[in-house]
mmCIF file of C-alpha atoms in Angstrom:
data_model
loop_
_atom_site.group_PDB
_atom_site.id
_atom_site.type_symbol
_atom_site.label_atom_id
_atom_site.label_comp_id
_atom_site.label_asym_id
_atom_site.label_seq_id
_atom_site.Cartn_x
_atom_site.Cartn_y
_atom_site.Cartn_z
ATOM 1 C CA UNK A 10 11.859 22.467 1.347
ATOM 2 C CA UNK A 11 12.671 22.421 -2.776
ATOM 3 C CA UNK A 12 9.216 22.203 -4.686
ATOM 4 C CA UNK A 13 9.755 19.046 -6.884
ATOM 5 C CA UNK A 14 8.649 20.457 -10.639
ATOM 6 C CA UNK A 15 5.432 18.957 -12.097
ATOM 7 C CA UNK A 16 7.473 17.483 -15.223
ATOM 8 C CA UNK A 17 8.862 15.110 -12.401
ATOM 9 C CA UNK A 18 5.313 13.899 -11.247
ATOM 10 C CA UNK A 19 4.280 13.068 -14.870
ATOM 11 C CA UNK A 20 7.387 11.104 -15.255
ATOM 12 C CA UNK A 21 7.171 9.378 -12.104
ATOM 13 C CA UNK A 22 3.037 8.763 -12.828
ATOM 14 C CA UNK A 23 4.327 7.740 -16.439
ATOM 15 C CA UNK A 24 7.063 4.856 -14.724
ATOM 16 C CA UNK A 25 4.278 3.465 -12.534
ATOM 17 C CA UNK A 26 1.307 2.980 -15.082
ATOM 18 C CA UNK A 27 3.845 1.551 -17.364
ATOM 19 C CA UNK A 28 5.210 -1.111 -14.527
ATOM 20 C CA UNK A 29 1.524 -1.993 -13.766
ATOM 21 C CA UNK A 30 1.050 -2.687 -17.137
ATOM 22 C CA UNK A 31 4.040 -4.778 -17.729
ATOM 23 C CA UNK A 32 3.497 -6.155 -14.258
ATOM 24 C CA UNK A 33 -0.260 -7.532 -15.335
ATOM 25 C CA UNK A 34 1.288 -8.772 -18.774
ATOM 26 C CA UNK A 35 4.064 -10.956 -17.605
ATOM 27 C CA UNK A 36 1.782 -12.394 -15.451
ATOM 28 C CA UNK A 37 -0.265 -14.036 -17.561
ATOM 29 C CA UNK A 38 3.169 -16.043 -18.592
ATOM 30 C CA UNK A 39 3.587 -19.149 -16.558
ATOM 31 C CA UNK A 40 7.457 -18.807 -15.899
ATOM 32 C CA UNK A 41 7.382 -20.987 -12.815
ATOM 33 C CA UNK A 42 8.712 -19.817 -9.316
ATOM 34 C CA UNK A 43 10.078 -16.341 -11.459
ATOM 35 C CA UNK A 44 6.127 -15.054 -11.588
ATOM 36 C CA UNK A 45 6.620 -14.476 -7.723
ATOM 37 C CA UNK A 46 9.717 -13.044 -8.123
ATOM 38 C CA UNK A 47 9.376 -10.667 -11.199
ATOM 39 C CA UNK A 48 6.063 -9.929 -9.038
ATOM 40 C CA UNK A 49 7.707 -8.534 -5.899
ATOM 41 C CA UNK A 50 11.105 -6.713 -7.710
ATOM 42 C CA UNK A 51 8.537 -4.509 -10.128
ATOM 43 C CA UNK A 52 6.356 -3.954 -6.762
ATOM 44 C CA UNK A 53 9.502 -2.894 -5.173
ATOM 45 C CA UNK A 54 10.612 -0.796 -8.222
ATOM 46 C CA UNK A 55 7.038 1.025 -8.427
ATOM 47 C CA UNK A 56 7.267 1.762 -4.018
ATOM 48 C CA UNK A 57 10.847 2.848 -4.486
ATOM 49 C CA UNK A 58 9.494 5.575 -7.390
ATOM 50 C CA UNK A 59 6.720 6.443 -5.101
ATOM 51 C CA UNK A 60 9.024 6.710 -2.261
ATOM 52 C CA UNK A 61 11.843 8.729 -3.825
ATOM 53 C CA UNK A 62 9.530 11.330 -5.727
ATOM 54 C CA UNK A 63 5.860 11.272 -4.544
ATOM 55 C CA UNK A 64 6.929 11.240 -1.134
ATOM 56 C CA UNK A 65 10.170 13.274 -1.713
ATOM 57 C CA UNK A 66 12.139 11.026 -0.033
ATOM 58 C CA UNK A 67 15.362 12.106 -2.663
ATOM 59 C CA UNK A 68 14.742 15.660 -1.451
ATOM 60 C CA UNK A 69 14.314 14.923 1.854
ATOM 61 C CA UNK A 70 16.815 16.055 4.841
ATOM 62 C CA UNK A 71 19.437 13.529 6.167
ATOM 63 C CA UNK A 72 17.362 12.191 9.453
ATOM 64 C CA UNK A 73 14.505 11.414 7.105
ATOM 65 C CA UNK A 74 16.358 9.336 5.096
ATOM 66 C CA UNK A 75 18.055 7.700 8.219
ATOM 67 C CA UNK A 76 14.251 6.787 9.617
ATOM 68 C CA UNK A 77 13.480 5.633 6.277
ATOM 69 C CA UNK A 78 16.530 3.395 6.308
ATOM 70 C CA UNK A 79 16.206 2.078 9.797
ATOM 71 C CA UNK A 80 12.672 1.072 9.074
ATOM 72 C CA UNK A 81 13.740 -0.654 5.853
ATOM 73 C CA UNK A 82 16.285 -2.817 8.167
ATOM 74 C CA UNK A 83 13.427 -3.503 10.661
ATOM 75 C CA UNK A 84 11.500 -4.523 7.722
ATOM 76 C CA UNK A 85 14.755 -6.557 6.622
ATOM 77 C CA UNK A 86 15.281 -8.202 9.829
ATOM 78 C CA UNK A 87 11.608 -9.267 10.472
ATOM 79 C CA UNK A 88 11.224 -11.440 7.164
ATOM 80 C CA UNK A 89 15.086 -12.766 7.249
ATOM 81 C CA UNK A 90 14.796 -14.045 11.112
ATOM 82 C CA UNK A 91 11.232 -15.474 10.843
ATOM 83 C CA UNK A 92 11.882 -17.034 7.364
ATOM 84 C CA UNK A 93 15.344 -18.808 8.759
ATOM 85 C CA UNK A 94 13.026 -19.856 11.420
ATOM 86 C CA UNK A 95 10.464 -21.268 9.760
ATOM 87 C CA UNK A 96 11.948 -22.655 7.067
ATOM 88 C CA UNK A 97 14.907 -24.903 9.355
ATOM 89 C CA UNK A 98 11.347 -25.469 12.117
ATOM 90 C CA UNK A 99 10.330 -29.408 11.994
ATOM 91 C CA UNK A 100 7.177 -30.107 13.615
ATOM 92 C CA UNK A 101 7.041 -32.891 15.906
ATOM 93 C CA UNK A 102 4.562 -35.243 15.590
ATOM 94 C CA UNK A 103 2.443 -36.602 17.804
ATOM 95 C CA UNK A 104 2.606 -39.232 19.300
ATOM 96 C CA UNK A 105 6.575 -38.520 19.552
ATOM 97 C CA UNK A 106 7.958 -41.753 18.880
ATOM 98 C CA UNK A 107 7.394 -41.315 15.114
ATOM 99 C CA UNK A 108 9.616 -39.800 12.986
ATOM 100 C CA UNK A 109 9.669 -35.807 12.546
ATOM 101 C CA UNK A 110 7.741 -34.651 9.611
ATOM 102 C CA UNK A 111 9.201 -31.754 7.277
ATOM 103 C CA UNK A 112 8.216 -28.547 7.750
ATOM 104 C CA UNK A 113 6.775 -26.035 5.228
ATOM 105 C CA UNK B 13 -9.705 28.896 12.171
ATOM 106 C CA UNK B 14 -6.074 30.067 13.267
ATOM 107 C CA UNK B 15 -4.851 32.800 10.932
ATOM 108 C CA UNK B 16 -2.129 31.567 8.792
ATOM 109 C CA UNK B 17 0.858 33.487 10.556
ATOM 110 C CA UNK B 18 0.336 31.988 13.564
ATOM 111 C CA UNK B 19 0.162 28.248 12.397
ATOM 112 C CA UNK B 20 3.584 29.254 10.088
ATOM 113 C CA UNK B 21 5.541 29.584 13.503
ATOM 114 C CA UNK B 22 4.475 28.722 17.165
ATOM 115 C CA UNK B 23 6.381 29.899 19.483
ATOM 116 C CA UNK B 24 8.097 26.793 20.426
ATOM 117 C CA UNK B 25 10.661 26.926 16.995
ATOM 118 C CA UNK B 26 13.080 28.683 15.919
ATOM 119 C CA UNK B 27 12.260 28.838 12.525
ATOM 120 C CA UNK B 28 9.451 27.981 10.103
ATOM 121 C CA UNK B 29 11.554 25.186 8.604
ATOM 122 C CA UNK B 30 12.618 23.706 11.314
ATOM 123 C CA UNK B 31 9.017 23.347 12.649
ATOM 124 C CA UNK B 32 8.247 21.737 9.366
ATOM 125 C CA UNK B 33 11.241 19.288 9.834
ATOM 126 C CA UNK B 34 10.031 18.267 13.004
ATOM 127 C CA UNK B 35 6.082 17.192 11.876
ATOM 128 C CA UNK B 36 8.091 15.871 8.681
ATOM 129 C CA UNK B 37 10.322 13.775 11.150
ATOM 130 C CA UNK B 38 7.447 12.611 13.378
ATOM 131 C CA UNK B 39 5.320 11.886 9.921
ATOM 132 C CA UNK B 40 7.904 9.801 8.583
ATOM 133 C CA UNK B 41 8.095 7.595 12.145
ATOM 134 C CA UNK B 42 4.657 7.286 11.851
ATOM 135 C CA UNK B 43 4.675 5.583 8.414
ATOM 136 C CA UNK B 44 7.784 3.371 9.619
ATOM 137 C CA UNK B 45 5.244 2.136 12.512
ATOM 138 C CA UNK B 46 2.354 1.351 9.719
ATOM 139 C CA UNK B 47 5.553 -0.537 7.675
ATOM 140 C CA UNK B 48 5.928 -2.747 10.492
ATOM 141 C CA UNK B 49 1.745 -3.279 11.195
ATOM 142 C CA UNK B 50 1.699 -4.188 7.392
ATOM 143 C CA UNK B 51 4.822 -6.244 7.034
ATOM 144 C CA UNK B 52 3.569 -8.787 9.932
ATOM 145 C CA UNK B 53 0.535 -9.486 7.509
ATOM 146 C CA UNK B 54 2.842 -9.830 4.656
ATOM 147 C CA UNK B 55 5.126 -12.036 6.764
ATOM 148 C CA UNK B 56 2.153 -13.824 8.121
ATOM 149 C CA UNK B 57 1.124 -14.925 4.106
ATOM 150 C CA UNK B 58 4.448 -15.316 2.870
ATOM 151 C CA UNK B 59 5.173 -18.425 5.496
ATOM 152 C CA UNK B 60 1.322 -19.757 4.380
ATOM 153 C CA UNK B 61 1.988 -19.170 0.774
ATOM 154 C CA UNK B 62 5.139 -21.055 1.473
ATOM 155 C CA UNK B 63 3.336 -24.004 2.909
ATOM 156 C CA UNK B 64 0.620 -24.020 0.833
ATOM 157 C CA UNK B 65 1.854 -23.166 -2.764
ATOM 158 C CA UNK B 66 -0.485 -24.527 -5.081
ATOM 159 C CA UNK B 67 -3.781 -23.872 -2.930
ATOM 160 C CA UNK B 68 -2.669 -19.962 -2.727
ATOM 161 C CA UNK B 69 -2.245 -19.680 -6.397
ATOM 162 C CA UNK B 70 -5.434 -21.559 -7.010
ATOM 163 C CA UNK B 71 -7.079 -19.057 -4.997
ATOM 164 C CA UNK B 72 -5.345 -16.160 -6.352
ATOM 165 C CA UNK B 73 -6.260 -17.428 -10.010
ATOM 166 C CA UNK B 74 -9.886 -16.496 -8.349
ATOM 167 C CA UNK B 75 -8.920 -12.469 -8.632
ATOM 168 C CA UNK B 76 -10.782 -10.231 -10.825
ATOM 169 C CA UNK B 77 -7.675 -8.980 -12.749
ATOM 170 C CA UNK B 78 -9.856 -6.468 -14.817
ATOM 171 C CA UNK B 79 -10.707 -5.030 -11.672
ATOM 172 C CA UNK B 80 -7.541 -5.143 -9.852
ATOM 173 C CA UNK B 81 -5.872 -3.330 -12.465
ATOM 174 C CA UNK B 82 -8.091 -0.836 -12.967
ATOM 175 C CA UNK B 83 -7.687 -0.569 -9.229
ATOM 176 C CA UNK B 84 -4.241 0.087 -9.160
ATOM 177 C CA UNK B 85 -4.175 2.441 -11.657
ATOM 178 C CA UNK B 86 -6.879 4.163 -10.190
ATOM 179 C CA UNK B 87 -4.930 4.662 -7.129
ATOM 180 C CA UNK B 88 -1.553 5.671 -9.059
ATOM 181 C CA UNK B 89 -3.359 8.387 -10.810
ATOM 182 C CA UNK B 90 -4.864 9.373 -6.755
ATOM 183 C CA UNK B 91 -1.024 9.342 -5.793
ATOM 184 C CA UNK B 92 -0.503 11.793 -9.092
ATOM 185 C CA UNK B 93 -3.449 14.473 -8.298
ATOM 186 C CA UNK B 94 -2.123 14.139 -4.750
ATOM 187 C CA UNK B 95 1.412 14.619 -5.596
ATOM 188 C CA UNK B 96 -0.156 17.796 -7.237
ATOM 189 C CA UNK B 97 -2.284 18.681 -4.779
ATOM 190 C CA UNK B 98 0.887 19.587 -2.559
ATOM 191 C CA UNK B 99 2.729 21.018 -5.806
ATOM 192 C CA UNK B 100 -0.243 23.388 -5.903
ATOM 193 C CA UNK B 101 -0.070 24.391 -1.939
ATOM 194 C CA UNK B 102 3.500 24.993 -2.448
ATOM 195 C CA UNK B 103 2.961 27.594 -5.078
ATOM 196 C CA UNK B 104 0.266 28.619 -3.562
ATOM 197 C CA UNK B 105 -2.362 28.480 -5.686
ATOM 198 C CA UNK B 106 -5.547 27.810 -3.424
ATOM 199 C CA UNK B 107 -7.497 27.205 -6.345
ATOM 200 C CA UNK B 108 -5.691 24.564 -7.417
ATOM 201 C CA UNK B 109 -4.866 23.371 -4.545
ATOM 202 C CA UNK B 110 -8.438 22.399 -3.813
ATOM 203 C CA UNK B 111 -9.527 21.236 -7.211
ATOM 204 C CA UNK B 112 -6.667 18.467 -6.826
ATOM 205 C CA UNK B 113 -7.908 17.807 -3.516
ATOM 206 C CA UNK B 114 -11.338 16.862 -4.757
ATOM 207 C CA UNK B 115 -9.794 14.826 -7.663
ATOM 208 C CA UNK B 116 -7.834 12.557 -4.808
ATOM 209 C CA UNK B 117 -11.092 12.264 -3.092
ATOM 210 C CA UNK B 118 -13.208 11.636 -6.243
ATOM 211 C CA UNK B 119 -10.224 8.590 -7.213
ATOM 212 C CA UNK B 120 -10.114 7.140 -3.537
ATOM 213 C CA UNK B 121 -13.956 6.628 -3.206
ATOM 214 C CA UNK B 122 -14.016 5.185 -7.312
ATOM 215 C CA UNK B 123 -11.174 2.702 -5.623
ATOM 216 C CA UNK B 124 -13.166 1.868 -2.695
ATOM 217 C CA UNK B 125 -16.089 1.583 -4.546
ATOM 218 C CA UNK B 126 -14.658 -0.891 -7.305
ATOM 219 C CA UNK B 127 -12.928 -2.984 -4.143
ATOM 220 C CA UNK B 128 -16.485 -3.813 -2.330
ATOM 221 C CA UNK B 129 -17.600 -4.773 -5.674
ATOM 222 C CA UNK B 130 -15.450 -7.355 -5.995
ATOM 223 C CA UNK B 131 -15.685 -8.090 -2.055
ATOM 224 C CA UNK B 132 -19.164 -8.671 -3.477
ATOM 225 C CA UNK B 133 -18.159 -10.855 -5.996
ATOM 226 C CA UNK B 134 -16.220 -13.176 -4.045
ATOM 227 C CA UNK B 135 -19.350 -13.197 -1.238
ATOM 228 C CA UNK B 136 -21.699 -14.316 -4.179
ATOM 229 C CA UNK B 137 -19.527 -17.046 -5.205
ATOM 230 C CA UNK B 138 -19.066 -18.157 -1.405
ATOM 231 C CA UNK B 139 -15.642 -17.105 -1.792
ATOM 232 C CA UNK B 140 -16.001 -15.319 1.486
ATOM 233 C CA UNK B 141 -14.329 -17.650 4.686
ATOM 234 C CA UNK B 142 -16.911 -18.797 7.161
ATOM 235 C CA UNK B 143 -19.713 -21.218 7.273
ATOM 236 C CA UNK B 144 -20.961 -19.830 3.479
ATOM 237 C CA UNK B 145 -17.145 -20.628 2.222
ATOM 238 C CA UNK B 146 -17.888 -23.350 -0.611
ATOM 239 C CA UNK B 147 -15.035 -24.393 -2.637
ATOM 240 C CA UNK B 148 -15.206 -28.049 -4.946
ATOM 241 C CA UNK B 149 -11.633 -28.257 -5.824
ATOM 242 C CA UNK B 150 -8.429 -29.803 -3.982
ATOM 243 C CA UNK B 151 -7.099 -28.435 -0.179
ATOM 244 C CA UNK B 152 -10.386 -26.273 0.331
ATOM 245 C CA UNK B 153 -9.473 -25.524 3.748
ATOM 246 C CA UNK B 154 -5.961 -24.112 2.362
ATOM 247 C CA UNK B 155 -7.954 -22.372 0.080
ATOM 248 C CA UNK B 156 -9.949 -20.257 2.572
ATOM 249 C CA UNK B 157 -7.105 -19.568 4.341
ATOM 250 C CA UNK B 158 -5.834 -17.703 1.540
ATOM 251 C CA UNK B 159 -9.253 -15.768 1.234
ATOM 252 C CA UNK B 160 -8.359 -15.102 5.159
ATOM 253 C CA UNK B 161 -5.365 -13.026 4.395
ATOM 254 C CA UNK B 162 -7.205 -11.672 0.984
ATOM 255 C CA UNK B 163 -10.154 -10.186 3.336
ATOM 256 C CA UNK B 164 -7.950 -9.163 6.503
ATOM 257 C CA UNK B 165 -4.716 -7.245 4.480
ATOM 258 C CA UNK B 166 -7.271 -5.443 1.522
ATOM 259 C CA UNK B 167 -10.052 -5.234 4.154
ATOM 260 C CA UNK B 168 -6.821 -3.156 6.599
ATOM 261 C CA UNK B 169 -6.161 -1.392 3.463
ATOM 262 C CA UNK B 170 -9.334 -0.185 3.071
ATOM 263 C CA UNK B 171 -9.531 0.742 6.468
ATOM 264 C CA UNK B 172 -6.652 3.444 5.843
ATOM 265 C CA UNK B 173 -8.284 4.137 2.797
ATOM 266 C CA UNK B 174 -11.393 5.805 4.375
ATOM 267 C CA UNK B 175 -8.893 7.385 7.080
ATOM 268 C CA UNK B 176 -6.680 8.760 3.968
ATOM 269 C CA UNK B 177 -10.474 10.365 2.893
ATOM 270 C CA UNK B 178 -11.083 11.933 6.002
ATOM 271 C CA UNK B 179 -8.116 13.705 6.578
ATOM 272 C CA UNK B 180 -8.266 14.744 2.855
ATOM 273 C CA UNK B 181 -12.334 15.883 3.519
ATOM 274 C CA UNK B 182 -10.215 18.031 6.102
ATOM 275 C CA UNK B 183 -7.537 19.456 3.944
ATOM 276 C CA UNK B 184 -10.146 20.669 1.592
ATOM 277 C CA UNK B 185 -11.938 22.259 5.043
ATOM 278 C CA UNK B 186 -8.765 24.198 6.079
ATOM 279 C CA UNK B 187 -7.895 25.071 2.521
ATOM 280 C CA UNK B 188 -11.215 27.085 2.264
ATOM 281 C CA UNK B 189 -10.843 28.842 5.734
ATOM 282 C CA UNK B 190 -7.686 29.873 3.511
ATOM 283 C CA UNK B 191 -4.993 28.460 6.722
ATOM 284 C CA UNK B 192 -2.572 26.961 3.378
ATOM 285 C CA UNK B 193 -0.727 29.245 1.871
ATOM 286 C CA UNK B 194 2.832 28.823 0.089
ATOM 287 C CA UNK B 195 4.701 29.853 3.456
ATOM 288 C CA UNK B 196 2.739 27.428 5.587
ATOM 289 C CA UNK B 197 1.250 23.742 3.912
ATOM 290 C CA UNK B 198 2.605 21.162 6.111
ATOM 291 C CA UNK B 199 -0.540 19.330 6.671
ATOM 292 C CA UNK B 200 -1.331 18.880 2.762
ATOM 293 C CA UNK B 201 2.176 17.630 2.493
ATOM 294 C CA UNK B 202 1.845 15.280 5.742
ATOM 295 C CA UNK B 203 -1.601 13.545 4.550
ATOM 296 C CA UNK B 204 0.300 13.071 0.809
ATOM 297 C CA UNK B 205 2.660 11.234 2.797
ATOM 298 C CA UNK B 206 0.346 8.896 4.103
ATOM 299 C CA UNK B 207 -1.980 8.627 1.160
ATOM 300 C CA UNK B 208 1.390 7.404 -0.938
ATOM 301 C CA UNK B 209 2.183 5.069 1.815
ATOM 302 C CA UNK B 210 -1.153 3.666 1.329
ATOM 303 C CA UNK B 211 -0.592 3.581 -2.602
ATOM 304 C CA UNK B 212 2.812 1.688 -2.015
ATOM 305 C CA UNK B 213 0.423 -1.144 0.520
ATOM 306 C CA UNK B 214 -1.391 -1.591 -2.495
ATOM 307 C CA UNK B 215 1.157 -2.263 -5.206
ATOM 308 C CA UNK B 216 2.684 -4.482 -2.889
ATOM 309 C CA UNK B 217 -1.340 -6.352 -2.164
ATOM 310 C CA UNK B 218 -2.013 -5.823 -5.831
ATOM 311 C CA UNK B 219 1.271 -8.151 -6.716
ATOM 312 C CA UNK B 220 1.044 -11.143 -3.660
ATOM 313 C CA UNK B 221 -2.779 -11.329 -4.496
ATOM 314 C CA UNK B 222 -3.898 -10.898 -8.205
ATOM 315 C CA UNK B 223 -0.647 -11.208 -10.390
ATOM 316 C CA UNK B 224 0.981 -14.731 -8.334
ATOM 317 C CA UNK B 225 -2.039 -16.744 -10.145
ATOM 318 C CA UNK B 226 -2.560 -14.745 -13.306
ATOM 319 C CA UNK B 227 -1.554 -17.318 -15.387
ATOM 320 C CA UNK B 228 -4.034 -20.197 -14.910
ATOM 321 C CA UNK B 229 -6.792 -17.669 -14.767
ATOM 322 C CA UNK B 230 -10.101 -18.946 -14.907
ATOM 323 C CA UNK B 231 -12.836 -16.479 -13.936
#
C-alpha cells in the first residue's frame, strides 16, 4: 500500500471546491436542457477525483479496480435498460378502445 | 483492546498485505452494493423528472442554494481532513491521526446540522409531502412528488451520514487504546472509504436537486 503524498490531497480538495463553485455559477445560467447535462458531467468529474485519489482507487491493486469497474457496468446497465424501457413504454388507456396515449 | 501485533496478522494470512487486500476487496464490494441501493433512487427520479420536467425544476428552484453549497463544501473539506486522517495513520502519527479524526467528525455533524435546518425550512413552508403539503402554483401533486424523492434520497443520505459518525466516534476509540499504528490502519482507511462514498452520494444529490432549477430561483 503506497501512501498518496499530502500535496495530492490539496490538489484533489483544490479541483473539487473549484468544480462546486463553477458548478453553482453556471447554474444560475438558463442554457436549456444543457443545465442538466453540464450538472451531471461536473458531478461525475468531482466523484471520479474523489474516486481516483481520496479513495485511492489509481493506487489501488488490479481486482479493486475490476470491482470498481463491474459495478460501474451494473450501474451502466440499470439506467440504459430501464430508460429504453420507459422511454419506448405507452400506457394503455382505459377504457381500451381509445387510442394509446404517449408515454413520459 | 487487542495489542497491535496481533490485529497486524491473524493467523489465517499469509502476509500483512494480503490481509489488508482482502478487507480492501470486501470494502470495495460493499460500496458497489450501496452504488446499486443509491442508483435505484436516482433511477427512480430520473424517469419522474423525465415525466414531469417543469414541475421538478419548479420544485428544485425551491432549494436553499446558500445552504446547499455551503453543504457541499462542507463535506469536501470532511472528505479532505479524512483523506488526512488516513495520511496521518499511515505515517503513524497518532496525534495527528486523531486530531483529523475529530475535524471529520466536527464537519459531518456542521453538515447534518445545516441539512435539518433546511429540512426545517421546507416543513415551515409546507414544503414537506403529506396532508401539511401546500403548494399554489401549477401540477402541485407533481410537485410533492419531487419533495418525495428530495426527503427519501437526502433523508438515506443522512442516514449514512450518522453511520459514517459512528464508525468515525470508533476510530477515534481504537486510536486512543493506541491499536493504529503505521504497520496496521486498515480500519481508518476502510471507514475513509465509505465516508468518500458518501461525499460522492452527495455531489451527485447536490447536482439532481439544487443546481437543475438554479436559474429561475426564487426563494
Amino acid at each position: 500500500m503506497s501512501i498518496v503524498s499530502k500535496k495530492v490531497y490539496l490538489l484533489t480538495f483544490g479541483g473539487l471546491v473549484a468544480l462546486t463553485l463553477l458548478t453553482t455559477g453556471l447554474g444560475f445560467l438558463d442554457m436549456g436542457p444543457f443545465n442538466t447535462i453540464i450538472a451531471i458531467l461536473l458531478a461525475a468529474t468531482k466523484a471520479s477525483l474523489i474516486v481516483m485519489f481520496f479513495m485511492h482507487a489509481l493506487y489501488e491493486t488490479r481486482i479493486v479496480r475490476v470491482i470498481l469497474a463491474g459495478g460501474i457496468i451494473w450501474v451502466a446497465i440499470l439506467l440504459s435498460l430501464t430508460i429504453a424501457d420507459y422511454s419506448t413504454r405507452r400506457f394503455m388507456p382505459y377504457p381500451a378502445n381509445q387510442p394509446p396515449v404517449a408515454g413520459p | 483492546m487487542a495489542n497491535p501485533a496481533a490485529l497486524s496478522l491473524r493467523e489465517h494470512f499469509r502476509t500483512p498485505e494480503q490481509q489488508r487486500e482482502t478487507s480492501s476487496i470486501g470494502m470495495w464490494i460493499f460500496i458497489i452494493t450501496e452504488v446499486m441501493l443509491f442508483s435505484g433512487l436516482f433511477m427512480a427520479f430520473t424517469v419522474y423528472r423525465s415525466m414531469y420536467p417543469q414541475a421538478f425544476i419548479e420544485g428544485s428552484a425551491e432549494m436553499s442554494i446558500a445552504l446547499g453549497a455551503t453543504n457541499t463544501i462542507v463535506l469536501i473539506c470532511s472528505s479532505f481532513t479524512m483523506a488526512l486522517s488516513v495520511y496521518s495513520a499511515a505515517t503513524g502519527n497518532r496525534r495527528m491521526l486523531a486530531i483529523f479524526l475529530i475535524a471529520t467528525m466536527i464537519l459531518g455533524a456542521a453538515f447534518l446540522g445545516i441539512k435539518f435546518t433546511e429540512y426545517y425550512q421546507h416543513y415551515r413552508d409546507h414544503q414537506a409531502p403529506g396532508v401539511w403539503f401546500d403548494w399554489r402554483g401549477r401540477d402541485a401533486a407533481q410537485v410533492e412528488m419531487f419533495f418525495v424523492f428530495y426527503f427519501i434520497m437526502t433523508g438515506l443520505h443522512a442516514v449514512h451520514m450518522f453511520v459514517g459518525e459512528g464508525l468515525l466516534f470508533t476510530m477515534l476509540l481504537r486510536t486512543a487504546a493506541g491499536s493504529f499504528s503505521a504497520r496496521y490502519h486498515t480500519p481508518v482507511e476502510l471507514v475513509g472509504l465509505y465516508w468518500h462514498f458518501v461525499d460522492i452520494v452527495w455531489v451527485f444529490l447536490f447536482a439532481i436537486f439544487y443546481i437543475e432549477g438554479l436559474h429561475l430561483h426564487h426563494g
